[in-house]
Amino acid sequence: MQLPLGTYLGDSMQPFQRTLRAPIGCTGVGLHSGRKVCLTLRPAAEHVGIVFRRIDLPDRPLIAARWDHVIDTRRNTTLGLPDRPEASVGTVEHLLAALAGSGVDNAIIDLDGPEVPIMDGSAAPFVFLIDCAGLVTQGAVRQVLEIVRPVQVEDETGSVTLLPDQSGAPVYEMDIEFPSSAIRRQHRLVRLAPGSFKRDLARARTFGFVEELDALRGAGLARGGSLDNAVVLRGATVLNAGGLRYTDEFVRHKLLDLVGDLALAGAPLRGRVVARRTGHRLNNLALRALFADPSAYRFTPAVSASATRDGMPAPLAAAAAAPV
Ligand SMILES: [Zn+2]
């Protein structure tokens, strides 16, 4: 099914699955590996989901973007196949956030290296690629992951709570606290309604402290990191010549990471996520805790059959009837 542009409902409110209209690609360096890598986003069939493909390895292994494929959460989210340790893909979170925030359900992502390019450290370059490629609506109804009962995970520094919320588009809420006076305490809440990801989160860059750099590089991380792809702080000073993109860019980026990490659920959320001083590890543990308790969630069509009229879901019929 190909619907005219005027039926676009945006983001997670859209009742049908969507994919890219055409392939599109870019080249960049991996934040942690420092390696140059080519990335191509390709259209995919209904129900495929988001799947990475390492085209530089024999047999071009497929790695589905799923919560149970997460193998490393140190300063990034890395996916891998348990039986093929070399078949991994690092720093997937910003790209996954862009795809989820743009309402893309199905895509194959070709990479010729082990890490998604960091681009400018935000999700904006990926949103730009998706916008340039365009989207097509597919025939299958989108499934959403509805939170039915609260689930919470916590560690010594933070927590993630998944809560039922039927009020509309999913809500993501974040609190962060850093000793640097450039950050201190920041709180933000975003409802992923049409356009809000692109407007409120996509441009927020990853960030780090000069003081940590030697330790990170010693651990094989941040080798490609620079002022071109991260907000870099020395104590309370932002070293980037252009300053910040949002006054609270730090908490917005943490929300971006949260959206990307929770996209590994494989379906848009229907619920509320409350995160405090969290990171990739706790974000992933939240999904593992959710899926460990079948009474806490259910997959449900984005639009119920009872809401259809003349074979078309009611919101879509209304959108189709509205002036474009
Ligand atoms: Zn990030």
Tab-separated table of C-alpha atoms and ligand atoms in Angstrom:
chain	number	residue	atom	x	y	z
A	1	MET	CA	0.000	0.000	0.000
A	2	GLN	CA	1.361	3.429	-0.914
A	3	LEU	CA	-0.509	6.299	0.691
A	4	PRO	CA	-0.327	9.896	-0.479
A	5	LEU	CA	1.858	12.289	1.497
A	6	GLY	CA	-1.128	13.917	3.183
A	7	THR	CA	-1.828	10.775	5.214
A	8	TYR	CA	1.422	11.129	7.169
A	9	LEU	CA	0.589	11.013	10.857
A	10	GLY	CA	4.165	11.051	12.058
A	11	ASP	CA	6.344	9.188	14.522
A	12	SER	CA	4.766	6.529	16.687
A	13	MET	CA	1.191	7.716	16.051
A	14	GLN	CA	1.278	6.290	12.549
A	15	PRO	CA	-0.837	3.108	12.391
A	16	PHE	CA	0.924	1.370	9.493
A	17	GLN	CA	4.496	0.205	9.187
A	18	ARG	CA	6.853	2.350	7.167
A	19	THR	CA	10.170	1.980	5.406
A	20	LEU	CA	12.488	4.171	3.364
A	21	ARG	CA	11.446	5.153	-0.138
A	22	ALA	CA	15.003	4.642	-1.496
A	23	PRO	CA	18.486	3.671	-0.288
A	24	ILE	CA	20.711	6.449	1.030
A	25	GLY	CA	24.163	6.470	2.565
A	26	CYS	CA	26.971	8.405	4.190
A	27	THR	CA	30.575	7.977	5.297
A	28	GLY	CA	32.145	8.910	8.618
A	29	VAL	CA	34.385	7.712	11.429
A	30	GLY	CA	33.509	5.531	14.400
A	31	LEU	CA	33.625	7.444	17.692
A	32	HIS	CA	35.331	4.652	19.582
A	33	SER	CA	37.186	2.738	16.849
A	34	GLY	CA	38.352	5.852	14.968
A	35	ARG	CA	37.785	3.804	11.774
A	36	LYS	CA	36.273	5.173	8.599
A	37	VAL	CA	33.025	3.402	7.775
A	38	CYS	CA	30.409	3.585	5.013
A	39	LEU	CA	26.766	3.272	6.003
A	40	THR	CA	23.788	2.668	3.694
A	41	LEU	CA	20.164	2.720	4.863
A	42	ARG	CA	18.010	0.475	2.661
A	43	PRO	CA	14.260	-0.141	2.394
A	44	ALA	CA	13.042	-3.445	3.913
A	45	ALA	CA	9.868	-5.508	3.745
A	46	GLU	CA	7.085	-5.462	6.331
A	47	HIS	CA	7.888	-7.095	9.696
A	48	VAL	CA	11.665	-7.140	9.026
A	49	GLY	CA	12.362	-4.514	11.697
A	50	ILE	CA	15.705	-2.718	11.859
A	51	VAL	CA	18.553	-5.041	10.868
A	52	PHE	CA	22.269	-4.295	10.546
A	53	ARG	CA	24.369	-6.097	7.925
A	54	ARG	CA	28.166	-6.268	8.110
A	55	ILE	CA	28.964	-6.262	4.399
A	56	ASP	CA	32.725	-6.414	5.061
A	57	LEU	CA	32.535	-9.879	6.665
A	58	PRO	CA	32.149	-13.298	4.991
A	59	ASP	CA	28.490	-14.242	4.460
A	60	ARG	CA	27.511	-10.643	5.307
A	61	PRO	CA	25.961	-11.490	8.708
A	62	LEU	CA	22.661	-9.907	9.731
A	63	ILE	CA	22.371	-8.478	13.254
A	64	ALA	CA	18.834	-7.570	14.266
A	65	ALA	CA	18.488	-4.413	16.370
A	66	ARG	CA	17.076	-6.205	19.408
A	67	TRP	CA	17.531	-5.750	23.137
A	68	ASP	CA	18.828	-9.321	23.567
A	69	HIS	CA	21.625	-8.724	21.016
A	70	VAL	CA	23.285	-6.083	23.208
A	71	ILE	CA	26.801	-7.278	24.109
A	72	ASP	CA	28.492	-4.098	25.387
A	73	THR	CA	27.174	-0.933	27.056
A	74	ARG	CA	30.404	0.862	27.958
A	75	ARG	CA	29.971	4.419	26.629
A	76	ASN	CA	27.892	3.123	23.713
A	77	THR	CA	25.464	0.354	22.843
A	78	THR	CA	27.037	-2.490	20.842
A	79	LEU	CA	25.070	-5.304	19.225
A	80	GLY	CA	26.499	-8.713	18.363
A	81	LEU	CA	25.771	-12.298	17.517
A	82	PRO	CA	26.575	-14.777	20.310
A	83	ASP	CA	28.005	-17.364	17.917
A	84	ARG	CA	30.072	-14.892	15.853
A	85	PRO	CA	32.055	-12.531	18.086
A	86	GLU	CA	33.460	-10.580	15.117
A	87	ALA	CA	29.931	-9.790	13.866
A	88	SER	CA	29.261	-6.757	16.052
A	89	VAL	CA	28.047	-3.203	15.473
A	90	GLY	CA	28.922	-0.432	17.917
A	91	THR	CA	27.371	2.964	18.703
A	92	VAL	CA	23.965	2.068	17.286
A	93	GLU	CA	21.961	4.310	19.623
A	94	HIS	CA	21.916	7.626	17.735
A	95	LEU	CA	20.939	5.989	14.442
A	96	LEU	CA	18.259	3.881	16.157
A	97	ALA	CA	16.900	7.009	17.831
A	98	ALA	CA	16.710	8.764	14.446
A	99	LEU	CA	14.865	5.818	12.895
A	100	ALA	CA	12.443	5.529	15.829
A	101	GLY	CA	11.950	9.289	16.024
A	102	SER	CA	11.225	9.418	12.294
A	103	GLY	CA	8.782	6.512	12.486
A	104	VAL	CA	10.782	3.987	10.423
A	105	ASP	CA	9.795	0.399	11.248
A	106	ASN	CA	11.716	-1.569	8.639
A	107	ALA	CA	15.222	-0.972	7.267
A	108	ILE	CA	18.418	-2.829	6.423
A	109	ILE	CA	21.541	-0.926	7.480
A	110	ASP	CA	24.686	-1.895	5.597
A	111	LEU	CA	28.030	-1.154	7.272
A	112	ASP	CA	31.549	-1.986	6.069
A	113	GLY	CA	33.020	-1.762	9.558
A	114	PRO	CA	32.323	-2.470	13.230
A	115	GLU	CA	30.755	0.834	14.265
A	116	VAL	CA	28.074	3.252	13.075
A	117	PRO	CA	29.766	6.548	12.081
A	118	ILE	CA	29.456	9.182	14.787
A	119	MET	CA	28.835	12.037	12.281
A	120	ASP	CA	28.450	15.205	14.411
A	121	GLY	CA	27.700	13.290	17.635
A	122	SER	CA	23.928	13.763	17.350
A	123	ALA	CA	21.052	12.109	15.472
A	124	ALA	CA	20.455	15.076	13.146
A	125	PRO	CA	22.595	13.788	10.225
A	126	PHE	CA	20.644	10.504	10.268
A	127	VAL	CA	17.299	12.314	10.398
A	128	PHE	CA	18.515	14.352	7.412
A	129	LEU	CA	19.342	11.150	5.498
A	130	ILE	CA	15.925	9.662	6.311
A	131	ASP	CA	14.180	12.882	5.249
A	132	CYS	CA	16.148	12.907	1.991
A	133	ALA	CA	15.298	9.267	1.228
A	134	GLY	CA	11.626	9.775	2.117
A	135	LEU	CA	9.279	7.196	3.629
A	136	VAL	CA	6.634	4.884	2.216
A	137	THR	CA	3.732	3.441	4.167
A	138	GLN	CA	3.469	-0.322	3.985
A	139	GLY	CA	0.413	-2.589	4.162
A	140	ALA	CA	1.000	-4.150	7.584
A	141	VAL	CA	-0.372	-2.554	10.747
A	142	ARG	CA	2.309	-1.430	13.172
A	143	GLN	CA	2.488	-3.217	16.518
A	144	VAL	CA	3.169	-1.127	19.616
A	145	LEU	CA	4.682	-2.321	22.881
A	146	GLU	CA	2.217	-1.371	25.581
A	147	ILE	CA	3.469	-1.155	29.163
A	148	VAL	CA	0.792	-2.837	31.278
A	149	ARG	CA	2.479	-2.879	34.695
A	150	PRO	CA	5.317	-0.768	36.145
A	151	VAL	CA	8.841	-2.146	35.812
A	152	GLN	CA	11.874	-0.570	37.466
A	153	VAL	CA	15.602	-1.229	37.363
A	154	GLU	CA	18.185	0.653	39.380
A	155	ASP	CA	21.826	0.626	40.336
A	156	GLU	CA	24.006	2.701	42.660
A	157	THR	CA	23.738	5.788	40.429
A	158	GLY	CA	20.373	5.795	38.701
A	159	SER	CA	17.125	4.139	37.691
A	160	VAL	CA	14.768	3.543	34.775
A	161	THR	CA	11.049	3.069	35.352
A	162	LEU	CA	8.609	1.949	32.654
A	163	LEU	CA	5.024	2.927	33.422
A	164	PRO	CA	1.621	2.403	31.792
A	165	ASP	CA	0.336	5.541	30.063
A	166	GLN	CA	-2.530	5.491	27.600
A	167	SER	CA	-2.659	9.239	27.092
A	168	GLY	CA	-1.178	9.228	23.601
A	169	ALA	CA	2.355	9.339	22.225
A	170	PRO	CA	5.037	7.845	24.507
A	171	VAL	CA	6.598	10.074	27.151
A	172	TYR	CA	10.328	10.033	27.972
A	173	GLU	CA	11.546	11.836	31.073
A	174	MET	CA	15.172	12.272	32.186
A	175	ASP	CA	17.067	13.679	35.166
A	176	ILE	CA	20.837	14.023	35.066
A	177	GLU	CA	23.359	15.374	37.556
A	178	PHE	CA	27.043	16.093	36.967
A	179	PRO	CA	29.488	17.946	39.238
A	180	SER	CA	30.479	20.303	36.381
A	181	SER	CA	28.749	23.664	36.769
A	182	ALA	CA	28.186	23.588	32.992
A	183	ILE	CA	25.648	20.815	33.641
A	184	ARG	CA	24.677	20.356	37.320
A	185	ARG	CA	21.081	19.108	37.478
A	186	GLN	CA	19.006	19.035	34.311
A	187	HIS	CA	15.519	17.635	33.781
A	188	ARG	CA	13.480	17.341	30.607
A	189	LEU	CA	10.365	15.550	29.477
A	190	VAL	CA	9.515	14.882	25.852
A	191	ARG	CA	6.416	13.361	24.316
A	192	LEU	CA	7.344	11.669	21.046
A	193	ALA	CA	4.515	13.215	19.081
A	194	PRO	CA	4.934	14.027	15.378
A	195	GLY	CA	7.951	16.259	14.812
A	196	SER	CA	9.082	16.390	18.438
A	197	PHE	CA	12.146	14.151	18.066
A	198	LYS	CA	13.526	16.194	15.205
A	199	ARG	CA	12.771	19.482	16.946
A	200	ASP	CA	13.638	18.730	20.573
A	201	LEU	CA	16.266	15.958	20.625
A	202	ALA	CA	17.857	15.186	17.252
A	203	ARG	CA	20.512	17.934	17.316
A	204	ALA	CA	21.768	17.248	20.858
A	205	ARG	CA	25.352	15.953	20.738
A	206	THR	CA	27.122	13.405	22.849
A	207	PHE	CA	29.476	14.927	25.419
A	208	GLY	CA	32.560	14.144	27.436
A	209	PHE	CA	35.241	15.602	29.651
A	210	VAL	CA	38.847	16.201	28.599
A	211	GLU	CA	39.873	14.868	32.002
A	212	GLU	CA	38.440	11.431	31.077
A	213	LEU	CA	39.946	11.198	27.617
A	214	ASP	CA	43.211	9.441	28.455
A	215	ALA	CA	41.402	6.761	30.463
A	216	LEU	CA	38.837	6.223	27.687
A	217	ARG	CA	41.512	5.932	25.013
A	218	GLY	CA	43.445	3.550	27.220
A	219	ALA	CA	40.311	1.371	27.259
A	220	GLY	CA	40.098	1.497	23.451
A	221	LEU	CA	37.259	4.036	23.459
A	222	ALA	CA	36.787	7.549	22.006
A	223	ARG	CA	39.656	7.142	19.495
A	224	GLY	CA	37.620	9.033	16.883
A	225	GLY	CA	36.327	11.629	19.343
A	226	SER	CA	36.914	15.312	18.599
A	227	LEU	CA	35.343	18.737	18.875
A	228	ASP	CA	33.647	17.934	15.533
A	229	ASN	CA	31.587	15.096	16.974
A	230	ALA	CA	31.073	15.810	20.671
A	231	VAL	CA	30.570	18.564	23.187
A	232	VAL	CA	33.888	18.534	25.056
A	233	LEU	CA	34.130	20.018	28.543
A	234	ARG	CA	37.117	20.947	30.654
A	235	GLY	CA	35.601	21.297	34.100
A	236	ALA	CA	32.922	23.951	33.717
A	237	THR	CA	34.093	25.175	30.294
A	238	VAL	CA	32.621	24.055	26.967
A	239	LEU	CA	35.605	23.903	24.587
A	240	ASN	CA	33.614	23.854	21.320
A	241	ALA	CA	33.965	27.217	19.563
A	242	GLY	CA	30.264	27.326	18.697
A	243	GLY	CA	29.108	26.593	22.253
A	244	LEU	CA	25.956	24.561	22.879
A	245	ARG	CA	23.066	23.892	20.471
A	246	TYR	CA	20.498	23.951	23.292
A	247	THR	CA	21.091	25.440	26.741
A	248	ASP	CA	20.290	21.987	28.183
A	249	GLU	CA	21.921	19.985	25.371
A	250	PHE	CA	23.257	17.417	27.871
A	251	VAL	CA	19.927	16.152	29.181
A	252	ARG	CA	18.484	16.246	25.669
A	253	HIS	CA	21.289	14.002	24.467
A	254	LYS	CA	20.648	11.593	27.326
A	255	LEU	CA	17.006	11.495	26.217
A	256	LEU	CA	18.156	10.832	22.647
A	257	ASP	CA	20.251	7.903	23.910
A	258	LEU	CA	17.260	6.625	25.898
A	259	VAL	CA	14.989	6.714	22.836
A	260	GLY	CA	17.648	4.879	20.797
A	261	ASP	CA	18.367	2.251	23.432
A	262	LEU	CA	14.671	1.556	24.050
A	263	ALA	CA	14.068	1.277	20.288
A	264	LEU	CA	15.759	-2.107	20.736
A	265	ALA	CA	12.374	-3.260	22.081
A	266	GLY	CA	11.529	-3.673	18.377
A	267	ALA	CA	8.306	-1.645	18.478
A	268	PRO	CA	7.225	1.865	19.478
A	269	LEU	CA	6.326	2.160	23.163
A	270	ARG	CA	2.908	2.971	24.531
A	271	GLY	CA	3.760	4.177	28.002
A	272	ARG	CA	5.969	6.490	30.026
A	273	VAL	CA	9.703	6.121	30.694
A	274	VAL	CA	11.144	7.880	33.742
A	275	ALA	CA	14.949	7.764	33.824
A	276	ARG	CA	17.270	9.209	36.462
A	277	ARG	CA	21.046	9.417	35.929
A	278	THR	CA	20.906	6.491	33.577
A	279	GLY	CA	23.164	5.167	30.822
A	280	HIS	CA	23.231	2.497	28.135
A	281	ARG	CA	23.609	-0.351	30.628
A	282	LEU	CA	20.580	0.545	32.708
A	283	ASN	CA	18.541	1.380	29.599
A	284	ASN	CA	19.146	-2.127	28.309
A	285	LEU	CA	18.506	-3.714	31.701
A	286	ALA	CA	15.102	-2.001	31.719
A	287	LEU	CA	14.122	-3.836	28.527
A	288	ARG	CA	15.506	-7.107	29.854
A	289	ALA	CA	13.435	-6.704	33.036
A	290	LEU	CA	10.336	-5.830	31.024
A	291	PHE	CA	10.607	-8.830	28.719
A	292	ALA	CA	11.348	-11.111	31.690
A	293	ASP	CA	7.838	-10.391	33.013
A	294	PRO	CA	5.135	-11.302	30.453
A	295	SER	CA	2.478	-9.726	32.681
A	296	ALA	CA	4.149	-6.306	32.359
A	297	TYR	CA	3.663	-5.749	28.620
A	298	ARG	CA	1.757	-6.716	25.529
A	299	PHE	CA	2.182	-6.143	21.816
A	300	THR	CA	-0.946	-4.644	20.366
A	301	PRO	CA	-1.910	-3.158	16.985
A	302	ALA	CA	-1.387	0.606	16.774
A	303	VAL	CA	-5.046	0.794	15.752
A	304	SER	CA	-7.596	-1.800	16.857
A	305	ALA	CA	-9.798	-3.548	14.316
A	306	SER	CA	-12.865	-2.090	16.027
A	307	ALA	CA	-11.616	1.392	15.213
A	308	THR	CA	-11.728	0.771	11.472
A	309	ARG	CA	-14.350	2.091	9.149
A	310	ASP	CA	-14.689	0.979	5.563
A	311	GLY	CA	-11.556	-1.072	6.028
A	312	MET	CA	-9.422	1.942	6.969
A	313	PRO	CA	-8.418	2.735	10.560
A	314	ALA	CA	-10.315	5.775	11.796
A	315	PRO	CA	-7.314	8.097	12.334
A	316	LEU	CA	-6.067	7.304	8.855
A	317	ALA	CA	-9.503	7.853	7.314
A	318	ALA	CA	-9.677	11.220	9.069
A	319	ALA	CA	-6.212	12.151	7.850
A	320	ALA	CA	-7.031	11.044	4.307
A	321	ALA	CA	-10.204	13.149	4.354
A	322	ALA	CA	-8.455	16.240	5.735
A	323	PRO	CA	-7.267	18.921	3.353
A	324	VAL	CA	-3.562	18.540	2.584
B	1	ZN	ZN	24.766	9.239	22.829
